[in-house]
DNA sequence: CGCTTATGGTTCATTATTTGAACCACAGCT
DNA sequence: AGCTGTGGTTCAAATAATGAACCATAAGCG
């Protein structure tokens, strides 16, 4: 792997820790030599991507990403555009609505509109969504090129609950079903007692960039209700996509897009 | 310079452009070979720090920094903590209040509370504040170790207006004055007709991490008023620092801090 | 129509950077 | 004192980065 890749992986690892970390820990976690880890950290620190506490000498994520994130949001205000749609969906469904985005090959939650029920599903902003075990992941994957689906299914899949589906053939079937009807359903895939549905927000070339999902307690959700939620999620995802790309790219169907599937 | 440094500089350059950029442009701007620039971009893209538009093939800042920024803010919610203090200061001063933070060796604006006057100073979130030509820059520098001040004064300084002070000796005097009274005053240093004052928000070890500043039209601001603003900025900066560090680190004066001045 | 000149993207021998075992310094502990 | 765990540094050896020259494609133009 390139040096840049290793340094960015270190940054990623550091960002996933639940607290500031020392040099030795970081080196071990990243399978890097102490000296190498240090050089990376120093270099990252120069550019503000990490910072070291002067007292404890431990490292944490720096403030450079905050500036970059502002730039990104200024030109590409995905969340800002999506927010009102999510709020509307949360209002009409009365269940927890969350939005995810692909970042560095993973799907992570970028916004949550909480349900107003006392008994509700809690989703943390920033939490990662496994592709095979969440409605969002399935919806995302279902609209990816076939080659990528197969590449994903070839890897070992973690079983989070008794209901988590890890069989590639079963998953293939679910993905086809999801692609056909436009939304996915995850029945207790990540956590017991939770059912959820999701639809992808796609770029004009058809590639998903994230997902709109509704999560509800299994106990109060009928099969009819979850399907209705799915339809609503699709409508919301499409509305976000249209608003997001609509103004910048007048032509929705590019003839020169080079899909590989 | 290290490969990592070069790649992060590329990212920085890309983020400063006002639109998406092509490979050749990026390579030229960063003084890199086309092949090298491309390898960096591919590597950065793998980790979500840049993304390439599939149609135009141009590059823009990706979504990885957004995730990192969330992590950073979750553990280190500088802005969230500062916000109410800034709002209070904006209310009492009736002028534009802005907060800056050091990021990658530069001071950049991270929040602005606009004045409610029609005739007011506009500061953009994200704008960079030169150390020698802004109240924030001077306030920041004045509380840095002497060695860093000298290193900075040794570099050539840009003259933004007729009033910008670029003479190292004069600046040294102003910095001493600033350090003595706790706040800086910039008289049309960056833009004509604007007077501003700033105070640093310092970490427990005494190092500044950012600045609180008040900017007002010169025409309605007396010498007495700007001094009063300065005193208020100091109070606000100290309050933010206390709130920010107070709960985590009970002891304010660390004996093992290793200052170099 | 073919020529020119842009663009993005790729290759591979040369070269410079990265690497890591061993090292030092310091702090806390027995 | 000695031990053990930190963070941090060094320099010869190994490896990864580099860039001139290359290809492919598309747009502009006489």
XYZ file of C-alpha atoms (C1' of nucleotides) in Angstrom:
582
model
C 0.000 0.000 0.000
C 1.150 3.532 -0.664
C 2.455 5.719 2.109
C -0.476 8.061 1.661
C -2.907 5.188 2.025
C -1.221 4.030 5.202
C -1.275 7.505 6.688
C -4.944 7.964 5.843
C -5.732 4.562 7.337
C -3.973 5.650 10.496
C -6.137 8.756 10.552
C -9.198 6.600 10.009
C -8.202 4.270 12.832
C -7.551 7.196 15.139
C -10.945 8.631 14.327
C -12.685 5.363 15.227
C -11.153 5.178 18.681
C -13.455 6.319 21.443
C -10.746 8.396 23.075
C -7.380 9.987 22.438
C -4.592 7.486 21.894
C -0.885 7.232 22.632
C 1.846 6.572 20.090
C 2.394 2.923 20.993
C -1.321 2.097 20.863
C -1.735 3.755 17.498
C 1.284 1.947 16.053
C -0.053 -1.396 17.270
C -3.577 -0.812 16.017
C -2.321 0.144 12.572
C 0.317 -2.602 12.462
C 2.968 0.021 11.880
C 6.358 0.529 13.401
C 6.453 3.077 16.179
C 8.832 5.273 14.207
C 6.654 5.109 11.116
C 3.497 5.852 13.051
C 5.208 8.820 14.622
C 6.386 10.225 11.281
C 2.850 9.903 9.962
C 1.408 11.592 13.013
C 3.894 14.443 12.788
C 3.115 14.902 9.120
C -0.630 14.748 9.723
C -0.233 17.188 12.587
C 1.614 19.683 10.369
C -1.465 19.833 8.231
C -3.914 19.916 11.116
C -5.400 16.454 10.600
C -4.326 15.291 14.019
C -3.210 17.171 17.083
C -1.269 16.119 20.098
C -2.278 17.056 23.597
C 0.729 18.902 25.026
C 0.170 17.432 28.478
C -0.768 13.810 27.909
C 1.107 13.545 24.557
C -1.808 11.629 23.171
C -3.187 12.180 19.710
C -6.655 13.094 18.494
C -8.283 14.133 15.234
C -7.325 17.731 14.414
C -9.312 20.591 13.017
C -8.288 20.454 9.337
C -11.121 18.037 8.485
C -13.564 20.570 9.912
C -12.429 23.141 7.359
C -12.547 20.614 4.532
C -15.982 19.502 5.628
C -17.155 23.119 5.453
C -15.788 23.415 1.922
C -17.440 20.168 0.957
C -20.779 21.164 2.418
C -20.583 24.603 0.818
C -20.254 23.102 -2.661
C -22.118 19.895 -2.039
C -24.647 20.494 0.707
C -26.122 17.029 0.748
C -27.274 17.128 4.324
C -28.685 20.647 4.165
C -30.735 19.758 1.113
C -31.882 16.444 2.528
C -32.862 17.734 5.971
C -36.338 19.157 5.208
C -37.290 15.985 3.334
C -36.169 13.843 6.251
C -38.125 15.962 8.691
C -41.238 15.617 6.557
C -40.760 11.851 6.384
C -40.248 11.603 10.128
C -43.406 13.600 10.642
C -45.571 11.476 8.382
C -44.167 8.105 9.423
C -43.853 8.950 13.146
C -40.839 6.628 13.246
C -37.070 7.251 13.387
C -35.711 8.385 10.020
C -32.016 8.410 9.257
C -29.804 9.349 6.347
C -26.534 7.650 5.468
C -23.744 8.458 3.046
C -20.914 6.418 1.551
C -17.586 7.586 2.895
C -14.362 5.745 2.240
C -16.108 2.574 1.174
C -18.380 2.469 4.210
C -21.913 3.602 4.787
C -22.173 5.954 7.746
C -25.087 7.718 9.356
C -25.007 11.453 8.783
C -28.354 12.533 10.195
C -31.142 11.210 12.378
C -34.668 12.515 12.874
C -35.910 10.891 16.035
C -39.346 9.420 16.349
C -41.500 11.140 18.943
C -42.660 7.867 20.477
C -41.248 7.007 23.883
C -40.689 3.519 22.525
C -38.508 4.236 19.521
C -35.356 3.232 17.696
C -32.232 5.187 18.555
C -29.635 5.596 15.796
C -26.375 7.403 16.468
C -25.049 9.951 14.013
C -21.702 8.612 12.793
C -22.580 4.947 13.260
C -21.493 2.595 10.481
C -24.046 0.469 8.655
C -22.939 -3.006 7.505
C -24.035 -3.626 3.928
C -25.526 -7.054 4.510
C -27.214 -6.462 7.860
C -29.030 -3.146 7.527
C -31.799 -1.863 5.293
C -29.568 1.023 4.244
C -26.696 -1.266 3.336
C -28.918 -3.577 1.292
C -30.575 -0.683 -0.505
C -27.176 0.785 -1.322
C -25.703 -2.478 -2.520
C -28.755 -3.416 -4.576
C -28.196 -0.429 -6.831
C -24.459 -0.915 -7.260
C -22.909 -2.533 -10.374
C -23.126 -6.358 -10.325
C -19.353 -6.734 -10.150
C -19.246 -4.797 -6.886
C -22.066 -6.834 -5.367
C -20.195 -10.044 -6.168
C -16.932 -8.644 -4.814
C -18.746 -7.822 -1.589
C -20.510 -11.179 -1.278
C -17.185 -12.961 -1.705
C -15.973 -11.585 1.621
C -16.868 -13.151 5.002
C -19.962 -11.562 6.575
C -20.506 -10.991 10.255
C -23.592 -12.374 12.008
C -24.994 -9.702 14.351
C -28.226 -11.389 15.453
C -29.898 -14.757 14.967
C -31.718 -13.148 12.043
C -28.687 -11.713 10.240
C -28.501 -13.207 6.775
C -24.976 -14.103 5.769
C -25.619 -16.618 2.988
C -24.514 -15.100 -0.344
C -27.317 -16.757 -2.320
C -30.027 -15.566 0.037
C -28.515 -12.077 -0.014
C -28.384 -12.084 -3.809
C -32.095 -12.848 -3.826
C -32.851 -10.050 -1.386
C -30.806 -7.600 -3.415
C -32.681 -8.493 -6.595
C -35.969 -8.083 -4.777
C -34.785 -4.731 -3.403
C -33.678 -3.531 -6.839
C -37.038 -4.580 -8.307
C -39.296 -2.814 -5.803
C -36.974 0.130 -5.069
C -36.556 -0.308 -1.324
C -35.018 -2.821 1.058
C -36.336 -4.370 4.253
C -34.115 -5.547 7.073
C -35.795 -7.800 9.589
C -33.680 -7.626 12.783
C -30.494 -7.838 10.733
C -28.344 -5.707 13.004
C -30.326 -5.653 16.230
C -33.157 -7.816 17.514
C -36.602 -6.231 17.689
C -35.911 -3.670 14.986
C -37.357 -3.647 11.490
C -36.294 -1.101 8.956
C -36.642 -0.128 5.337
C -34.433 2.005 3.125
C -34.137 3.516 -0.344
C -30.986 4.803 -2.046
C -30.353 8.408 -3.008
C -28.724 8.090 -6.412
C -26.506 10.354 -8.478
C -27.636 11.093 -12.055
C -25.465 8.236 -13.327
C -27.491 5.825 -11.189
C -24.848 5.262 -8.564
C -26.091 5.426 -4.970
C -24.481 8.081 -2.772
C -26.413 7.274 0.406
C -29.718 6.017 1.775
C -32.879 7.216 3.460
C -34.061 4.716 6.069
C -36.954 4.322 8.487
C -36.435 2.180 11.584
C -39.256 1.032 13.851
C -39.854 -1.381 16.729
C -40.913 -4.713 15.273
C -43.683 -5.020 17.859
C -45.834 -2.203 16.505
C -45.040 -2.557 12.804
C -47.207 -4.607 10.454
C -46.085 -5.955 7.116
C -48.370 -3.462 5.406
C -46.906 -0.589 7.407
C -43.298 -1.439 6.580
C -44.143 -1.603 2.895
C -45.831 1.776 3.121
C -42.704 3.135 4.852
C -40.611 1.702 2.031
C -42.665 3.494 -0.598
C -42.337 6.727 1.363
C -38.574 6.248 1.710
C -38.261 5.832 -2.062
C -40.255 9.019 -2.653
C -38.095 10.930 -0.174
C -34.834 9.585 -1.592
C -35.887 10.526 -5.109
C -36.971 13.972 -4.016
C -33.593 14.561 -2.343
C -31.723 13.364 -5.401
C -33.756 15.573 -7.691
C -33.269 18.636 -5.526
C -29.587 17.845 -5.038
C -28.589 17.262 -8.645
C -31.472 18.890 -10.440
C -30.296 22.463 -10.496
C -26.660 21.742 -11.350
C -27.140 19.167 -14.076
C -30.131 19.900 -16.275
C -29.761 16.665 -18.209
C -30.709 13.720 -16.047
C -29.726 10.934 -18.414
C -26.157 11.400 -19.539
C -25.412 9.500 -22.740
C -21.697 9.339 -22.096
C -21.928 7.720 -18.682
C -19.783 4.608 -18.677
C -21.473 2.035 -16.495
C -19.708 -1.279 -16.134
C -22.717 -3.460 -15.513
C 8.789 17.228 1.742
C 7.253 13.865 2.596
C 4.793 12.178 0.263
C 2.074 12.505 2.843
C 2.731 16.210 3.149
C 2.540 16.659 -0.586
C -0.713 14.732 -0.825
C -2.262 16.730 2.002
C -1.092 19.960 0.373
C -2.785 18.845 -2.812
C -5.964 18.275 -0.825
C -5.584 21.691 0.739
C -5.081 23.316 -2.656
C -8.086 21.508 -4.069
C -10.195 22.683 -1.147
C -9.211 26.313 -1.752
C -10.331 26.295 -5.378
C -13.733 27.831 -5.956
C -14.794 24.996 -8.242
C -13.998 21.421 -9.192
C -10.671 21.048 -10.951
C -9.169 18.844 -13.657
C -6.041 16.739 -13.338
C -3.752 19.062 -15.300
C -4.831 22.144 -13.355
C -4.323 20.418 -10.046
C -0.876 19.165 -11.054
C 0.162 22.655 -12.151
C -1.190 24.365 -9.049
C 0.646 21.954 -6.776
C 3.818 21.948 -8.865
C 3.553 18.194 -9.199
C 3.941 15.910 -12.160
C 0.674 14.866 -13.748
C 1.349 11.222 -12.956
C 2.167 12.019 -9.341
C -0.883 14.213 -8.920
C -3.020 11.451 -10.348
C -1.589 8.834 -8.017
C -2.270 11.131 -5.070
C -5.808 11.781 -6.239
C -6.504 8.084 -6.694
C -5.153 7.361 -3.248
C -7.114 10.190 -1.668
C -10.214 9.031 -3.503
C -9.840 5.494 -2.124
C -10.193 6.970 1.323
C -12.981 9.374 0.431
C -10.979 12.586 0.769
C -11.585 13.521 -2.848
C -14.080 12.305 -5.376
C -14.126 12.456 -9.122
C -17.197 13.433 -11.062
C -17.882 10.478 -13.379
C -19.051 12.773 -16.195
C -16.634 15.693 -16.168
C -13.737 13.714 -14.632
C -12.981 16.658 -12.425
C -12.071 16.328 -8.782
C -13.619 17.796 -5.656
C -13.277 17.369 -1.899
C -14.878 14.091 -0.829
C -16.991 13.159 2.128
C -14.377 11.580 4.415
C -13.524 14.943 6.011
C -17.193 15.312 6.915
C -17.030 12.125 8.963
C -13.763 13.155 10.596
C -15.177 16.579 11.351
C -18.120 14.938 13.098
C -15.753 12.847 15.196
C -13.703 15.903 16.016
C -16.723 17.933 17.027
C -18.133 15.064 19.052
C -15.034 14.855 21.212
C -13.937 18.441 20.963
C -17.001 20.568 20.439
C -15.195 23.886 20.377
C -17.755 25.635 18.263
C -20.767 24.274 20.109
C -19.328 25.394 23.415
C -18.289 28.795 22.095
C -21.525 29.588 20.297
C -23.642 30.881 23.237
C -20.794 33.106 24.411
C -20.400 34.556 20.927
C -24.113 35.204 20.683
C -24.064 37.012 24.002
C -21.105 39.109 22.902
C -22.762 39.959 19.594
C -25.860 41.000 21.496
C -24.072 43.272 23.949
C -21.642 44.809 21.470
C -24.156 45.076 18.587
C -21.228 44.516 16.195
C -20.086 41.517 14.130
C -18.425 38.870 16.303
C -16.383 36.064 14.816
C -14.470 33.098 16.096
C -11.332 31.690 14.503
C -9.332 28.536 15.032
C -5.821 27.490 14.080
C -5.908 24.807 11.418
C -2.825 23.569 9.615
C -0.752 26.569 10.627
C -3.386 29.075 9.513
C -6.049 30.943 11.374
C -9.448 30.407 9.804
C -12.893 31.736 10.653
C -15.178 29.043 12.031
C -18.203 31.059 13.088
C -19.702 34.495 12.605
C -22.448 36.234 14.561
C -23.605 39.068 12.353
C -24.265 42.524 13.658
C -27.875 43.612 13.271
C -26.914 47.020 11.876
C -27.557 47.537 8.183
C -24.090 49.076 8.028
C -21.997 46.235 9.346
C -18.881 44.195 8.739
C -19.337 40.961 6.812
C -16.970 38.110 7.624
C -17.178 34.836 5.730
C -17.029 31.527 7.559
C -13.929 29.754 6.271
C -11.976 32.915 5.453
C -8.307 32.912 6.409
C -6.936 35.579 8.749
C -3.362 36.763 8.111
C -1.432 36.940 11.372
C 0.023 40.402 10.869
C -3.000 42.117 9.334
C -5.951 41.109 11.500
C -6.853 41.568 15.135
C -7.319 37.805 15.449
C -3.922 37.079 13.939
C -2.155 39.560 16.198
C -3.949 38.311 19.298
C -3.025 34.741 18.393
C 0.599 35.529 17.667
C 1.038 37.706 20.746
C 0.408 34.709 22.982
C 2.664 32.310 21.090
C 6.192 31.436 22.240
C 8.768 34.119 21.331
C 10.627 31.775 18.986
C 7.507 31.334 16.860
C 6.860 35.059 16.719
C 10.397 35.643 15.461
C 10.108 32.832 12.925
C 6.942 34.440 11.621
C 8.353 37.980 11.503
C 11.330 36.720 9.508
C 9.037 35.908 6.581
C 7.908 38.526 4.028
C 4.550 40.065 4.947
C 1.865 41.092 2.510
C 0.501 44.655 2.524
C -3.289 44.528 2.147
C -4.148 48.219 2.664
C -2.228 51.476 3.135
C -2.576 50.846 6.853
C -1.251 47.282 6.945
C 1.804 47.164 9.174
C 4.559 45.000 7.746
C 7.587 46.323 9.630
C 8.833 43.612 12.021
C 9.854 46.097 14.712
C 6.516 47.870 14.692
C 4.741 44.505 14.784
C 6.889 43.348 17.690
C 5.808 46.446 19.576
C 2.146 45.817 18.821
C 2.434 42.197 19.907
C 3.988 43.197 23.219
C 1.243 45.726 23.738
C -1.345 43.068 22.877
C 0.183 40.555 25.266
C 0.245 43.172 28.020
C -3.371 44.287 27.776
C -4.825 40.936 26.689
C -6.413 41.985 23.392
C -5.266 43.235 20.006
C -6.517 46.091 17.848
C -6.254 46.101 14.083
C -6.811 49.476 12.471
C -7.749 48.786 8.817
C -5.062 46.130 8.587
C -6.863 43.861 6.136
C -9.555 46.118 4.731
C -9.996 49.888 4.754
C -12.747 51.282 6.963
C -12.751 48.355 9.384
C -11.472 48.360 12.937
C -11.405 45.232 14.984
C -10.247 43.808 18.269
C -9.541 40.234 19.309
C -8.573 38.069 22.260
C -7.134 34.562 22.156
C -8.870 31.464 23.480
C -6.030 29.604 25.168
C -5.516 25.987 26.127
C -4.582 25.291 29.757
C -0.894 25.333 28.815
C -1.263 28.928 27.634
C -1.153 28.166 23.927
C -3.798 29.918 21.855
C -6.155 27.664 19.916
C -8.211 30.433 18.304
C -9.547 33.942 18.763
C -12.718 35.831 19.543
C -12.923 39.033 17.520
C -15.256 41.998 17.141
C -15.225 43.912 13.865
C -16.915 47.268 13.372
C -17.064 50.090 10.832
C -14.363 52.611 11.703
C -16.800 55.488 11.158
C -18.982 54.763 14.173
C -16.360 53.380 16.534
C -14.582 55.574 19.059
C -11.271 54.752 20.704
C -13.119 54.212 23.983
C -15.606 51.875 22.337
C -12.956 49.676 20.714
C -11.172 49.324 24.044
C -14.420 48.346 25.689
C -14.956 45.760 22.939
C -11.453 44.465 23.568
C -12.178 43.961 27.262
C -15.410 42.146 26.378
C -13.590 39.939 23.865
C -11.078 38.941 26.545
C -13.888 38.062 28.946
C -15.638 36.010 26.280
C -12.461 34.214 25.204
C -11.650 33.340 28.801
C -15.174 32.137 29.441
C -15.011 29.866 26.384
C -11.641 28.483 27.413
C -12.841 27.834 30.944
C -15.982 26.069 29.753
C -14.049 24.165 27.104
C -11.202 22.867 29.235
C -12.626 23.372 32.697
C -14.607 20.183 33.078
C -12.013 17.873 31.557
C -8.905 19.169 33.251
C -9.505 20.230 36.847
C -6.010 21.627 37.304
C -5.513 24.818 35.326
C -1.791 25.304 35.887
C 0.092 22.205 34.858
C 3.580 21.981 36.308
C 4.856 19.662 33.632
C 4.020 21.889 30.690
C 7.114 22.348 28.588
C 6.999 25.840 27.197
C 9.983 26.899 25.137
C 9.907 30.624 25.883
C -11.118 15.681 -43.569
C -6.783 15.484 -41.450
C -3.969 18.227 -38.548
C -3.197 20.405 -34.156
C -3.690 20.841 -29.418
C -5.952 20.290 -25.644
C -7.468 16.906 -22.091
C -7.141 12.522 -18.782
C -4.608 8.618 -18.031
C -0.515 4.955 -18.051
C 4.269 2.887 -18.070
C 8.794 1.631 -16.130
C 13.735 2.469 -15.353
C 15.799 5.745 -12.185
C 15.968 7.927 -7.852
C 14.820 9.533 -3.533
C 12.003 8.471 0.310
C 10.336 5.401 3.576
C 11.343 1.910 6.795
C 12.358 -0.378 11.374
C 15.694 -2.543 14.686
C 18.121 -0.627 17.963
C 18.684 3.216 20.400
C 17.982 7.209 24.069
C 15.430 9.857 27.698
C 12.206 10.135 31.002
C 8.593 8.853 34.436
C 6.371 5.826 37.524
C 6.787 1.756 40.179
C 9.067 -2.201 43.311
C 19.129 1.181 42.402
C 16.809 -1.397 38.934
C 12.786 -2.467 36.157
C 9.162 -1.485 32.812
C 6.477 1.248 30.354
C 5.998 5.429 27.875
C 7.350 8.892 23.810
C 10.770 9.910 20.734
C 15.199 9.450 17.491
C 18.835 7.472 14.305
C 20.807 5.675 9.987
C 21.926 1.825 6.776
C 18.920 -1.109 3.992
C 14.763 -1.773 1.442
C 11.115 -0.062 -0.860
C 8.064 3.041 -2.797
C 7.771 7.525 -5.298
C 8.980 9.850 -9.392
C 8.538 11.909 -14.187
C 9.733 11.850 -19.173
C 7.664 9.724 -22.645
C 3.912 7.428 -23.875
C -1.330 6.321 -25.421
C -6.315 7.486 -26.136
C -9.736 10.576 -26.798
C -12.099 14.810 -27.857
C -12.495 19.520 -29.394
C -11.154 23.224 -32.504
C -10.039 24.574 -37.140
C -8.175 25.653 -41.929
